[in-house]
Amino acid sequence: MTITSPHLGSSDAWTDARLLYALEEVVEKELNRHLKVAKDWMPHEYVPFSDGRNFTGIFEDGEAWDPAQSKVTDIGKIALVVNLLTEDNLPSYHHEIASLFGRDGAWGTWVHRWTAEEGRHGIVMRDYLLTSRAVDPDKLEQFRMTHMSEGFTSDNRHSMLHSVAYVAFQELATRVSHRNTGHQSGDPVCDRMLARIATDENLHMVFYRNLLGAAFEIAPDMTMQAVRDVVVDFRMPGHGMPGFERAAAQMAIGEIYNMRIHHDDVLQPVLRYLKVLDIDGLGPEGLKAQEELGLYMGGLDSEARKFDEKLAARKARMAARAAG
C-alpha cells in the first residue's frame, strides 16, 4: 500500500477520512482472509429443542419456569444473561460502526458481514436459554427491553483509531468471557455452543488486531495514543445493562472475567502480538503514550496480583467451611 501524504508520524497528516481511505486495502485483504477461514454454522444445530416445552401464557399445557429446571450453574446463569444482553444491543453496535466506517466498499462489506455473524450469537444463546429453561424468561425479556431501550453509545465514537483499537481488545474480551462461561456452565451443550461463538469472536479479533497493526505502520504516534487511551479507560460494551456492576463482581469471583484474566488473556496477547511496547522511532507524543501504557500495564498487573491473593484466601475459607 502506497501512502502519498504528509509525514506519516505527524498527527496533522491524518483525519478519520484519510485513515479510512488509507486502510481500505488492508480491510479488503483482511475481509478476504476472513471469508476464507470463517465457517458458516447453523444456530439451530446447537440448541436442544427436544428439551423444550411451553411456558405459561397462551398455551393450556404451559409450565411455569422454576429455578430447579435449569442444568446451568448459578455463575453460568449470571454470565449467560450478561453475555446475551450484550449481544442483544447489536442494532446499536451496527449503527455505531456503520456511521464510523461507512457502508461502502470493503469497509461496508465488513460492517454488514460482522453484523450478520454477530446476529447468530444472540439467536443461538436466546434459543438455548429458553429451550433449556436455564434462566427466568420473563426477567430476561424485561432486562432486554430495558437495556435496548437505553441503546449504546461508544466511548470511542469520536475517533476511528480509538474505535479500531477498542474492538481489537473487546472482541478478544468477549471471546474469553464466552469461553469461560461455557467452562463454568456445568452443561456440555452450553459449553459447545459458547465454544462455537468464541471461535467467531476470535476471528473478529484477528481482523481488528491486524487492522490495528497496519494503523501503527502508517500513523504510529496517533495509534499509540489511541491504544493507550482505550486500554486505560476500557469498559465492556454491556456496562449499561441492569445490574451490571453486581454481575461483573460475581463473574470476577467466579473466574469468568476479572482483572487477572483481563490483563493476561485480553490486553497482553494483543499488545505482545503487535509488539506495541517495543515500537521505536516514535515522536514525543507517541513515546509518552507508550511509556504511560507500560506503566498502566505494570499497575494493572499489581492490582491483579492483589485480587488473586484475595480470591485464593476466599477459596481457602470456603474449603475450610466445607471441611468443617
Coordinates of C-alpha atoms in Angstrom, one line a residue:
M1 CA 0.0 0.0 0.0
T2 CA 1.5 3.3 -1.0
I3 CA 0.6 6.4 1.0
T4 CA 1.1 9.8 -0.6
S5 CA 0.5 12.1 2.3
P6 CA 2.5 14.3 4.7
H7 CA 5.0 12.8 7.2
L8 CA 3.5 9.5 8.5
G9 CA 4.3 10.3 12.1
S10 CA 2.5 13.7 12.0
S11 CA -0.8 13.8 13.8
D12 CA -1.8 16.7 11.5
A13 CA -1.5 14.3 8.5
W14 CA -4.4 12.1 9.4
T15 CA -8.1 12.7 9.6
D16 CA -10.6 9.9 10.0
A17 CA -11.5 10.1 6.3
R18 CA -7.8 9.8 5.2
L19 CA -7.3 6.9 7.6
L20 CA -10.3 5.1 6.3
Y21 CA -9.1 5.6 2.7
A22 CA -5.5 4.6 3.5
L23 CA -6.6 1.4 5.3
E24 CA -9.2 0.3 2.8
E25 CA -6.7 -2.1 1.0
V26 CA -5.9 -3.7 4.4
V27 CA -9.6 -4.0 5.2
E28 CA -10.2 -5.7 1.8
K29 CA -7.2 -8.1 2.4
E30 CA -8.4 -9.0 5.9
L31 CA -12.0 -9.4 4.7
N32 CA -10.9 -11.8 2.0
R33 CA -8.8 -13.7 4.5
H34 CA -11.7 -13.8 7.0
L35 CA -14.2 -15.1 4.4
K36 CA -11.8 -18.0 3.5
V37 CA -11.3 -19.2 7.1
A38 CA -14.8 -18.4 8.6
K39 CA -17.2 -21.3 8.6
D40 CA -20.9 -20.9 8.3
W41 CA -22.8 -22.6 11.0
M42 CA -26.5 -23.1 11.9
P43 CA -27.6 -21.8 15.3
H44 CA -30.5 -24.3 15.5
E45 CA -28.0 -27.2 15.4
Y46 CA -26.6 -26.1 18.8
V47 CA -29.9 -25.9 20.6
P48 CA -31.5 -29.0 22.3
F49 CA -35.0 -28.3 21.0
S50 CA -36.3 -31.7 22.2
D51 CA -35.8 -30.5 25.8
G52 CA -38.2 -27.6 25.2
R53 CA -41.8 -27.2 26.4
N54 CA -44.4 -24.5 26.5
F55 CA -44.3 -21.7 29.2
T56 CA -47.4 -20.5 30.9
G57 CA -49.3 -17.9 28.9
I58 CA -51.5 -18.6 25.9
F59 CA -50.8 -22.4 26.0
E60 CA -53.1 -24.5 28.1
D61 CA -50.3 -27.0 28.7
G62 CA -47.8 -24.3 29.7
E63 CA -45.5 -24.9 32.6
A64 CA -44.2 -22.1 34.8
W65 CA -40.4 -21.6 35.0
D66 CA -38.7 -22.8 38.1
P67 CA -35.0 -22.5 39.0
A68 CA -34.8 -26.2 39.6
Q69 CA -35.4 -26.8 35.9
S70 CA -32.0 -25.5 35.0
K71 CA -28.9 -27.6 34.4
V72 CA -26.7 -24.5 34.4
T73 CA -24.7 -23.4 37.5
D74 CA -25.5 -20.2 39.3
I75 CA -22.5 -18.4 38.0
G76 CA -23.2 -19.7 34.5
K77 CA -26.7 -18.2 34.6
I78 CA -25.4 -14.8 35.6
A79 CA -22.7 -14.8 32.9
L80 CA -25.1 -16.1 30.2
V81 CA -27.5 -13.3 30.9
V82 CA -24.8 -10.7 30.8
N83 CA -23.4 -12.2 27.5
L84 CA -26.8 -12.4 25.9
L85 CA -27.8 -8.8 26.8
T86 CA -24.5 -7.6 25.4
E87 CA -25.3 -9.4 22.1
D88 CA -28.8 -8.0 22.1
N89 CA -27.6 -4.5 21.6
L90 CA -26.4 -5.4 18.1
P91 CA -28.6 -2.8 16.3
S92 CA -26.9 0.0 18.3
Y93 CA -23.4 -1.5 17.6
H94 CA -24.2 -1.7 13.9
H95 CA -25.3 1.9 13.9
E96 CA -22.1 3.0 15.6
I97 CA -19.6 1.2 13.4
A98 CA -21.6 1.8 10.2
S99 CA -21.6 5.5 11.0
L100 CA -17.9 5.5 11.6
F101 CA -16.6 3.1 9.0
G102 CA -19.2 3.7 6.3
R103 CA -21.4 1.3 4.3
D104 CA -19.5 1.4 1.0
G105 CA -16.5 -0.5 -0.3
A106 CA -14.6 -3.1 1.7
W107 CA -15.4 -1.3 5.0
G108 CA -19.1 -1.5 4.3
T109 CA -18.9 -5.2 3.3
W110 CA -17.1 -5.9 6.5
V111 CA -19.6 -4.0 8.7
H112 CA -22.5 -5.9 7.3
R113 CA -20.7 -9.3 7.4
W114 CA -19.7 -8.7 11.0
T115 CA -23.3 -7.7 11.9
A116 CA -24.7 -10.9 10.3
E117 CA -22.2 -13.1 12.1
E118 CA -22.8 -11.4 15.5
G119 CA -26.6 -11.9 14.9
R120 CA -26.2 -15.6 15.1
H121 CA -24.8 -15.3 18.6
G122 CA -27.9 -13.7 20.1
I123 CA -30.1 -16.1 18.2
V124 CA -28.5 -19.3 19.5
M125 CA -28.0 -18.1 23.0
R126 CA -31.6 -17.0 23.4
D127 CA -32.9 -20.2 21.9
Y128 CA -30.7 -22.2 24.2
L129 CA -31.7 -20.3 27.4
L130 CA -35.4 -20.6 26.6
T131 CA -35.3 -24.2 25.5
S132 CA -33.2 -25.4 28.4
R133 CA -35.1 -23.2 30.9
A134 CA -31.7 -22.0 32.1
V135 CA -33.0 -18.6 33.3
D136 CA -36.3 -16.8 34.1
P137 CA -37.7 -16.0 30.7
D138 CA -39.8 -13.1 32.0
K139 CA -36.9 -11.4 33.7
L140 CA -34.7 -12.0 30.6
E141 CA -37.2 -10.2 28.4
Q142 CA -37.6 -7.4 30.9
F143 CA -33.8 -6.9 31.0
R144 CA -33.6 -6.9 27.2
M145 CA -36.3 -4.3 26.9
T146 CA -34.6 -2.0 29.5
H147 CA -31.1 -2.5 28.0
M148 CA -32.0 -2.0 24.4
S149 CA -34.3 1.0 25.2
E150 CA -31.3 2.8 26.6
G151 CA -29.3 2.0 23.4
F152 CA -25.5 2.1 23.3
T153 CA -23.1 5.0 22.7
S154 CA -19.5 4.1 22.1
D155 CA -16.9 5.7 24.3
N156 CA -14.7 5.9 21.2
R157 CA -17.1 7.2 18.6
H158 CA -15.0 10.4 18.4
S159 CA -12.1 8.7 16.7
M160 CA -11.7 6.0 14.0
L161 CA -8.4 4.9 15.5
H162 CA -9.8 4.7 19.0
S163 CA -12.7 2.6 17.7
V164 CA -10.4 0.1 15.9
A165 CA -8.2 -0.2 19.0
Y166 CA -11.2 -0.7 21.2
V167 CA -12.7 -3.5 19.1
A168 CA -9.3 -5.3 18.8
F169 CA -9.4 -5.8 22.6
Q170 CA -13.1 -6.0 23.1
E171 CA -13.6 -8.9 20.6
L172 CA -11.0 -10.9 22.5
A173 CA -12.6 -10.0 25.8
T174 CA -15.9 -11.2 24.5
R175 CA -14.3 -14.4 23.3
V176 CA -12.7 -15.1 26.7
S177 CA -16.0 -14.3 28.5
H178 CA -18.0 -16.7 26.3
R179 CA -15.4 -19.5 26.6
N180 CA -15.0 -19.2 30.3
T181 CA -18.8 -19.1 30.7
G182 CA -19.0 -22.4 28.8
H183 CA -16.4 -24.0 31.0
Q184 CA -18.2 -22.9 34.2
S185 CA -21.8 -23.6 33.0
G186 CA -22.0 -27.2 34.1
D187 CA -23.7 -28.1 30.8
P188 CA -21.8 -29.7 27.9
V189 CA -24.4 -28.4 25.4
C190 CA -23.9 -24.9 26.6
D191 CA -20.1 -25.3 26.5
R192 CA -20.2 -26.5 22.9
M193 CA -22.5 -23.6 21.9
L194 CA -20.3 -21.0 23.5
A195 CA -17.1 -22.5 22.1
R196 CA -18.7 -22.0 18.6
I197 CA -19.5 -18.4 19.4
A198 CA -16.0 -17.9 20.8
T199 CA -14.5 -19.1 17.5
D200 CA -16.3 -16.3 15.7
E201 CA -15.2 -13.7 18.2
N202 CA -11.6 -14.8 17.8
L203 CA -11.7 -14.3 14.1
H204 CA -13.2 -10.8 14.6
M205 CA -10.4 -10.0 17.0
V206 CA -7.8 -11.1 14.4
F207 CA -9.4 -8.8 11.8
Y208 CA -9.3 -5.8 14.0
R209 CA -5.9 -6.6 15.5
N210 CA -4.3 -6.9 12.0
L211 CA -6.0 -3.6 11.1
L212 CA -4.6 -2.0 14.2
G213 CA -1.1 -3.3 13.2
A214 CA -1.5 -1.6 9.8
A215 CA -2.5 1.6 11.5
F216 CA 0.7 1.5 13.6
E217 CA 2.7 1.4 10.3
I218 CA 1.1 4.5 8.8
A219 CA 0.3 6.6 11.8
P220 CA 2.4 5.2 14.8
D221 CA 2.1 8.2 17.1
M222 CA -1.7 8.6 16.8
T223 CA -2.3 4.8 17.0
M224 CA -0.1 4.6 20.1
Q225 CA -2.1 7.3 21.8
A226 CA -5.4 5.6 20.8
V227 CA -4.2 2.3 22.3
R228 CA -3.1 4.0 25.5
D229 CA -6.5 5.7 25.9
V230 CA -8.5 2.6 25.1
V231 CA -6.5 0.3 27.4
V232 CA -6.6 2.8 30.3
D233 CA -10.3 3.6 30.0
F234 CA -11.5 0.2 28.8
R235 CA -15.1 -0.8 29.5
M236 CA -17.1 -3.8 28.3
P237 CA -20.0 -2.8 25.9
G238 CA -22.6 -4.2 28.4
H239 CA -21.7 -1.8 31.2
G240 CA -25.0 -0.1 31.0
M241 CA -27.2 -3.1 31.4
P242 CA -29.4 -3.6 34.6
G243 CA -27.3 -4.9 37.5
F244 CA -24.1 -5.0 35.5
E245 CA -21.8 -4.0 38.4
R246 CA -23.1 -6.8 40.7
A247 CA -23.0 -9.3 37.9
A248 CA -19.5 -8.3 36.9
A249 CA -18.3 -8.7 40.5
Q250 CA -19.8 -12.2 40.6
M251 CA -18.2 -13.1 37.3
A252 CA -14.9 -11.9 38.7
I253 CA -15.1 -14.1 41.7
G254 CA -16.4 -17.0 39.5
E255 CA -13.2 -16.6 37.4
I256 CA -15.2 -15.9 34.2
Y257 CA -13.8 -12.4 33.8
N258 CA -11.7 -10.4 36.2
M259 CA -8.6 -8.2 36.4
R260 CA -6.1 -11.1 36.0
I261 CA -8.0 -12.5 33.0
H262 CA -8.3 -9.0 31.5
H263 CA -4.5 -8.4 31.9
D264 CA -3.2 -11.9 30.9
D265 CA -5.8 -13.1 28.3
V266 CA -7.0 -9.9 26.7
L267 CA -4.6 -7.0 26.9
Q268 CA -1.3 -8.8 26.9
P269 CA -1.9 -11.0 23.9
V270 CA -2.8 -8.1 21.6
L271 CA 0.0 -5.8 22.9
R272 CA 2.5 -8.7 22.6
Y273 CA 1.5 -9.7 19.1
L274 CA 1.8 -6.2 17.8
K275 CA 4.9 -5.6 19.9
V276 CA 3.3 -2.3 21.0
L277 CA 5.7 -1.6 23.9
D278 CA 8.7 -2.3 21.7
I279 CA 7.9 0.1 18.8
D280 CA 10.6 2.6 18.3
G281 CA 11.0 5.7 16.2
L282 CA 8.0 7.4 17.8
G283 CA 7.6 11.1 18.2
P284 CA 7.3 12.8 21.6
E285 CA 3.5 12.2 21.9
G286 CA 3.8 8.6 20.8
L287 CA 6.7 7.9 23.1
K288 CA 4.8 9.5 26.0
A289 CA 1.8 7.3 25.3
Q290 CA 3.9 4.2 25.0
E291 CA 5.5 4.9 28.4
E292 CA 2.2 5.6 30.0
L293 CA 0.8 2.4 28.6
G294 CA 3.7 0.4 30.0
L295 CA 3.2 2.0 33.4
Y296 CA -0.5 1.3 33.4
M297 CA 0.1 -2.4 32.5
G298 CA 2.5 -2.7 35.3
G299 CA 0.0 -1.2 37.7
L300 CA -2.8 -3.4 36.4
D301 CA -0.6 -6.5 37.0
S302 CA 0.0 -5.4 40.6
E303 CA -3.7 -4.9 41.2
A304 CA -4.5 -8.3 39.6
R305 CA -2.0 -9.9 41.9
K306 CA -3.8 -8.4 44.9
F307 CA -7.1 -9.7 43.5
D308 CA -5.5 -13.2 43.0
E309 CA -4.5 -13.2 46.7
K310 CA -7.9 -12.2 47.9
L311 CA -9.5 -14.8 45.7
A312 CA -7.2 -17.5 46.9
A313 CA -8.0 -16.6 50.5
R314 CA -11.7 -16.7 49.8
K315 CA -11.3 -20.2 48.3
A316 CA -9.4 -21.3 51.3
R317 CA -12.1 -20.1 53.7
M318 CA -14.8 -21.8 51.7
A319 CA -12.8 -25.0 51.6
A320 CA -12.3 -24.8 55.4
R321 CA -16.0 -24.3 56.0
A322 CA -16.9 -27.3 53.7
A323 CA -14.4 -29.5 55.5
G324 CA -15.7 -28.4 59.0

